Amino acid sequence: VGCDRSKNLVDICGEKNFQAFVCDALSVPIRSGSCDACISIAVIHHFSTAERRLATIRELVRLLRPGGTALIYVWAMEQEYKKQKSKYLKEKNGGKDTVEEINTGMAQRPCSDQMPDSSSQDSACADRLLHDSKAEGCDAKPVTDCSLPVHTNRTSFHSQDVLVPWHLKSGTKKKGESIDTVLFLAGSKESQELCPVFHRYYHVFCEGELEAACRSLDCVRVQKSYYDQGNWCVVLEKL
C-alpha cells in the first residue's frame, strides 16, 4: 500500500492497479503497529524544520509492529563521497532524462516557516546531534535570513536548505507516451519559455544527521546506515 502528498502521482498508481492514497506523512491514516515494513524514499528532505523531519520518522515508526523494519532515503549534502561523484553529478553534461534547470538566484521564504511548530525533547536532542555533526566537519552553511539559495541542477550543494527549480511539463501524458518522453519535451528549449518554473524546498542531510535523528527515538534500533548514490539511508527496527 502506497501513499503520497500528490493526487496526480497517486492517480498514476491507480492506473497501474496499485493500491495508493493521498495523505500527509505527518499523519498517515493507518492503524498503529499494523505494518511489517515501511519505506520512505525522498520524502523527509522536503520538511522545513528539524522537528517536522523527526516527527515524520516517528510517524513511520508508529505504523510498524514490534520487530518491524523501515528503510529511509534522503538527499545527501555530500554529492561527492569517498572521491566518487554521485550519479546526480555525473549526469551534469546531459542525458536523455536530464532537464536543464534555471538558476534564478535567491527566492524569498516566509520567516515563520523557519520556526518549529512547538518544542520537544526529541527535537532538542536531534538539533544537538546535528550541531555536533556540523562541528565535526560538515561544511554546510546555516540559513541566517529569510531567503534561500536556488540550487543549480547537477552541481554540488553549498547550503543544506535550498530551493530546487522544477519545470512544469508542457502537456499531459498521452496514451502510449512514456513519462521520459514528456519530461524530455518539457526540458526542450522551445518549451522552457512556456513552462512555468516552481521552486521546491529541500533540506539536504549531512553525514550522520539522519542516523542521529533516528537514534533520538528510544523505541528504535538502527540496523544499518549507509550512503547510496547521493543519498543517506537508514534501516531501522522498531523495538
CSV table of C-alpha atoms in Angstrom, one decimal:
chain,number,residue,atom,x,y,z
A,1,VAL,CA,0.0,0.0,0.0
A,2,GLY,CA,1.4,3.4,-1.0
A,3,CYS,CA,0.7,6.9,-0.2
A,4,ASP,CA,1.8,10.3,-1.5
A,5,ARG,CA,1.0,14.0,-1.0
A,6,SER,CA,0.4,14.4,-4.7
A,7,LYS,CA,-3.0,13.3,-6.0
A,8,ASN,CA,-1.7,13.2,-9.6
A,9,LEU,CA,1.0,10.7,-8.6
A,10,VAL,CA,-1.5,8.6,-6.7
A,11,ASP,CA,-3.7,8.6,-9.8
A,12,ILE,CA,-0.9,7.2,-11.8
A,13,CYS,CA,-0.6,4.4,-9.3
A,14,GLY,CA,-4.3,3.7,-9.6
A,15,GLU,CA,-3.9,3.5,-13.4
A,16,LYS,CA,-1.3,0.8,-12.9
A,17,ASN,CA,-3.6,-1.1,-10.4
A,18,PHE,CA,-1.5,-0.3,-7.4
A,19,GLN,CA,-3.1,0.5,-4.0
A,20,ALA,CA,-2.3,4.1,-3.1
A,21,PHE,CA,-4.0,7.0,-1.4
A,22,VAL,CA,-3.3,10.7,-0.7
A,23,CYS,CA,-2.1,11.7,2.7
A,24,ASP,CA,0.4,13.7,4.7
A,25,ALA,CA,3.5,11.9,6.0
A,26,LEU,CA,3.0,13.6,9.4
A,27,SER,CA,-0.4,11.9,9.8
A,28,VAL,CA,-0.8,8.6,8.0
A,29,PRO,CA,-4.3,7.1,8.3
A,30,ILE,CA,-3.2,3.6,9.1
A,31,ARG,CA,-3.6,1.7,12.4
A,32,SER,CA,-0.6,1.8,14.7
A,33,GLY,CA,1.5,-1.4,14.7
A,34,SER,CA,-0.1,-2.8,11.6
A,35,CYS,CA,2.9,-2.8,9.2
A,36,ASP,CA,5.7,-5.4,8.9
A,37,ALA,CA,7.8,-2.9,6.9
A,38,CYS,CA,7.7,0.6,5.7
A,39,ILE,CA,9.7,2.6,3.2
A,40,SER,CA,10.2,6.4,2.9
A,41,ILE,CA,12.0,7.4,-0.2
A,42,ALA,CA,12.8,11.0,-1.0
A,43,VAL,CA,10.2,12.4,1.4
A,44,ILE,CA,11.7,13.6,4.6
A,45,HIS,CA,14.1,16.0,3.0
A,46,HIS,CA,11.1,18.2,1.9
A,47,PHE,CA,10.1,19.1,5.5
A,48,SER,CA,11.4,22.5,6.5
A,49,THR,CA,12.3,22.1,10.2
A,50,ALA,CA,14.2,19.5,12.2
A,51,GLU,CA,11.1,19.0,14.3
A,52,ARG,CA,8.9,18.1,11.4
A,53,ARG,CA,11.6,15.8,9.9
A,54,LEU,CA,11.8,14.0,13.3
A,55,ALA,CA,8.0,13.8,13.6
A,56,THR,CA,7.8,12.2,10.1
A,57,ILE,CA,10.3,9.4,11.3
A,58,ARG,CA,8.2,9.0,14.5
A,59,GLU,CA,5.0,8.6,12.4
A,60,LEU,CA,6.8,6.0,10.2
A,61,VAL,CA,7.8,4.0,13.3
A,62,ARG,CA,4.3,4.3,14.7
A,63,LEU,CA,3.0,2.2,11.8
A,64,LEU,CA,5.4,-0.6,12.4
A,65,ARG,CA,4.7,-3.7,14.6
A,66,PRO,CA,7.4,-4.5,17.2
A,67,GLY,CA,10.3,-6.1,15.2
A,68,GLY,CA,9.1,-4.4,12.0
A,69,THR,CA,11.7,-2.5,9.9
A,70,ALA,CA,11.8,0.7,7.9
A,71,LEU,CA,14.0,2.0,5.1
A,72,ILE,CA,14.5,5.7,4.8
A,73,TYR,CA,16.3,7.6,1.9
A,74,VAL,CA,17.0,11.3,2.0
A,75,TRP,CA,19.1,13.5,-0.3
A,76,ALA,CA,22.7,14.0,0.8
A,77,MET,CA,24.6,17.2,1.1
A,78,GLU,CA,27.7,15.2,0.1
A,79,GLN,CA,27.2,14.5,-3.6
A,80,GLU,CA,30.8,13.5,-3.9
A,81,TYR,CA,31.7,10.8,-1.3
A,82,LYS,CA,34.9,8.9,-0.9
A,83,LYS,CA,36.2,10.6,-4.0
A,84,GLN,CA,33.3,9.2,-6.1
A,85,LYS,CA,30.8,11.5,-7.7
A,86,SER,CA,27.1,10.6,-7.4
A,87,LYS,CA,25.0,9.7,-10.4
A,88,TYR,CA,23.3,13.1,-9.9
A,89,LEU,CA,26.6,15.0,-10.6
A,90,LYS,CA,27.7,12.6,-13.3
A,91,GLU,CA,24.6,13.5,-15.3
A,92,LYS,CA,25.6,17.2,-15.4
A,93,ASN,CA,26.6,17.1,-19.0
A,94,GLY,CA,23.2,15.7,-20.1
A,95,GLY,CA,21.4,12.5,-20.8
A,96,LYS,CA,18.0,11.8,-22.3
A,97,ASP,CA,16.3,12.2,-18.9
A,98,THR,CA,18.2,15.3,-17.9
A,99,VAL,CA,16.2,18.5,-17.7
A,100,GLU,CA,18.2,21.7,-17.6
A,101,GLU,CA,17.3,23.8,-14.5
A,102,ILE,CA,17.4,27.5,-14.3
A,103,ASN,CA,19.4,29.2,-11.6
A,104,THR,CA,17.4,32.4,-10.6
A,105,GLY,CA,19.5,33.4,-7.6
A,106,MET,CA,17.5,33.9,-4.4
A,107,ALA,CA,13.9,33.2,-3.6
A,108,GLN,CA,12.0,34.5,-0.6
A,109,ARG,CA,10.7,32.3,2.1
A,110,PRO,CA,8.4,33.4,5.0
A,111,CYS,CA,10.3,33.9,8.2
A,112,SER,CA,7.7,32.0,10.2
A,113,ASP,CA,8.3,28.8,8.2
A,114,GLN,CA,11.8,28.5,9.7
A,115,MET,CA,10.4,28.3,13.2
A,116,PRO,CA,9.4,24.9,14.7
A,117,ASP,CA,5.7,24.4,15.5
A,118,SER,CA,6.5,23.5,19.1
A,119,SER,CA,9.3,22.4,21.3
A,120,SER,CA,10.1,18.8,22.3
A,121,GLN,CA,12.9,16.8,23.9
A,122,ASP,CA,13.3,14.7,20.7
A,123,SER,CA,13.7,17.8,18.6
A,124,ALA,CA,16.2,19.3,21.0
A,125,CYS,CA,18.2,16.1,21.0
A,126,ALA,CA,18.2,15.9,17.2
A,127,ASP,CA,19.2,19.6,16.9
A,128,ARG,CA,22.1,19.0,19.3
A,129,LEU,CA,23.2,15.9,17.4
A,130,LEU,CA,23.0,17.8,14.1
A,131,HIS,CA,25.0,20.7,15.6
A,132,ASP,CA,27.7,18.2,16.8
A,133,SER,CA,27.9,16.6,13.3
A,134,LYS,CA,28.3,20.0,11.7
A,135,ALA,CA,31.1,20.8,14.2
A,136,GLU,CA,32.9,17.6,13.2
A,137,GLY,CA,33.4,18.7,9.6
A,138,CYS,CA,30.2,19.2,7.6
A,139,ASP,CA,30.8,22.3,5.6
A,140,ALA,CA,27.1,23.3,5.3
A,141,LYS,CA,26.2,26.9,5.6
A,142,PRO,CA,23.3,27.7,8.0
A,143,VAL,CA,20.4,29.8,6.9
A,144,THR,CA,20.6,33.1,8.7
A,145,ASP,CA,17.9,35.2,7.0
A,146,CYS,CA,14.5,34.7,5.2
A,147,SER,CA,15.9,33.9,1.8
A,148,LEU,CA,17.1,30.6,0.4
A,149,PRO,CA,19.5,29.9,-2.4
A,150,VAL,CA,18.2,28.4,-5.6
A,151,HIS,CA,20.2,25.3,-6.4
A,152,THR,CA,21.8,24.9,-9.8
A,153,ASN,CA,20.9,21.4,-11.0
A,154,ARG,CA,23.6,18.8,-11.3
A,155,THR,CA,26.0,20.7,-9.1
A,156,SER,CA,27.3,20.2,-5.5
A,157,PHE,CA,25.2,21.7,-2.7
A,158,HIS,CA,26.5,24.8,-0.9
A,159,SER,CA,23.7,25.0,1.6
A,160,GLN,CA,21.6,22.5,3.5
A,161,ASP,CA,18.4,24.4,2.9
A,162,VAL,CA,17.8,25.1,-0.8
A,163,LEU,CA,15.1,25.6,-3.4
A,164,VAL,CA,15.4,23.3,-6.5
A,165,PRO,CA,13.8,24.5,-9.8
A,166,TRP,CA,11.1,22.3,-11.0
A,167,HIS,CA,9.8,22.7,-14.6
A,168,LEU,CA,6.1,22.0,-15.1
A,169,LYS,CA,5.8,19.8,-18.1
A,170,SER,CA,4.1,21.5,-21.1
A,171,GLY,CA,1.5,18.9,-21.7
A,172,THR,CA,-0.3,15.9,-20.1
A,173,LYS,CA,1.0,12.4,-20.9
A,174,LYS,CA,-0.7,10.9,-23.9
A,175,LYS,CA,-1.8,7.3,-24.2
A,176,GLY,CA,1.2,5.2,-25.2
A,177,GLU,CA,3.7,8.0,-24.5
A,178,SER,CA,6.3,7.4,-21.9
A,179,ILE,CA,6.9,9.7,-18.9
A,180,ASP,CA,10.5,10.1,-20.1
A,181,THR,CA,9.3,11.5,-23.4
A,182,VAL,CA,7.1,14.0,-21.6
A,183,LEU,CA,9.9,15.1,-19.3
A,184,PHE,CA,12.3,15.4,-22.2
A,185,LEU,CA,9.9,17.6,-24.2
A,186,ALA,CA,9.3,19.7,-21.1
A,187,GLY,CA,13.1,20.3,-20.9
A,188,SER,CA,13.4,21.4,-24.5
A,189,LYS,CA,14.4,24.9,-25.4
A,190,GLU,CA,11.1,25.5,-27.1
A,191,SER,CA,9.1,24.8,-24.0
A,192,GLN,CA,11.3,26.5,-21.4
A,193,GLU,CA,9.8,29.9,-22.2
A,194,LEU,CA,6.2,28.5,-21.9
A,195,CYS,CA,6.6,26.1,-18.9
A,196,PRO,CA,6.4,27.7,-15.5
A,197,VAL,CA,9.2,27.0,-13.1
A,198,PHE,CA,8.4,26.3,-9.5
A,199,HIS,CA,10.9,26.2,-6.6
A,200,ARG,CA,10.7,23.1,-4.4
A,201,TYR,CA,12.1,23.1,-0.9
A,202,TYR,CA,14.8,20.6,0.1
A,203,HIS,CA,16.8,20.1,3.3
A,204,VAL,CA,19.8,18.0,2.2
A,205,PHE,CA,21.2,15.9,5.0
A,206,CYS,CA,24.8,15.9,6.2
A,207,GLU,CA,26.6,12.6,7.1
A,208,GLY,CA,25.2,11.2,10.4
A,209,GLU,CA,22.2,13.6,10.6
A,210,LEU,CA,19.5,11.1,9.6
A,211,GLU,CA,21.0,8.4,11.8
A,212,ALA,CA,21.2,10.8,14.7
A,213,ALA,CA,17.5,11.7,14.3
A,214,CYS,CA,16.5,8.0,14.3
A,215,ARG,CA,18.7,7.2,17.3
A,216,SER,CA,17.0,10.0,19.3
A,217,LEU,CA,13.8,7.9,19.4
A,218,ASP,CA,14.0,5.4,22.2
A,219,CYS,CA,11.8,2.8,20.5
A,220,VAL,CA,14.1,2.4,17.6
A,221,ARG,CA,17.3,0.4,16.8
A,222,VAL,CA,19.4,1.5,13.8
A,223,GLN,CA,20.3,-1.7,11.9
A,224,LYS,CA,22.2,-0.1,9.1
A,225,SER,CA,23.3,3.4,8.0
A,226,TYR,CA,24.9,3.9,4.6
A,227,TYR,CA,25.4,6.2,1.5
A,228,ASP,CA,23.9,5.3,-1.8
A,229,GLN,CA,24.4,7.5,-4.9
A,230,GLY,CA,23.9,10.9,-3.3
A,231,ASN,CA,21.5,9.7,-0.6
A,232,TRP,CA,21.9,9.0,3.1
A,233,CYS,CA,20.0,5.8,4.0
A,234,VAL,CA,18.9,4.2,7.3
A,235,VAL,CA,17.4,0.8,8.0
A,236,LEU,CA,15.8,0.8,11.4
A,237,GLU,CA,13.9,-1.7,13.6
A,238,LYS,CA,11.1,-0.9,16.0
A,239,LEU,CA,11.8,-2.3,19.5
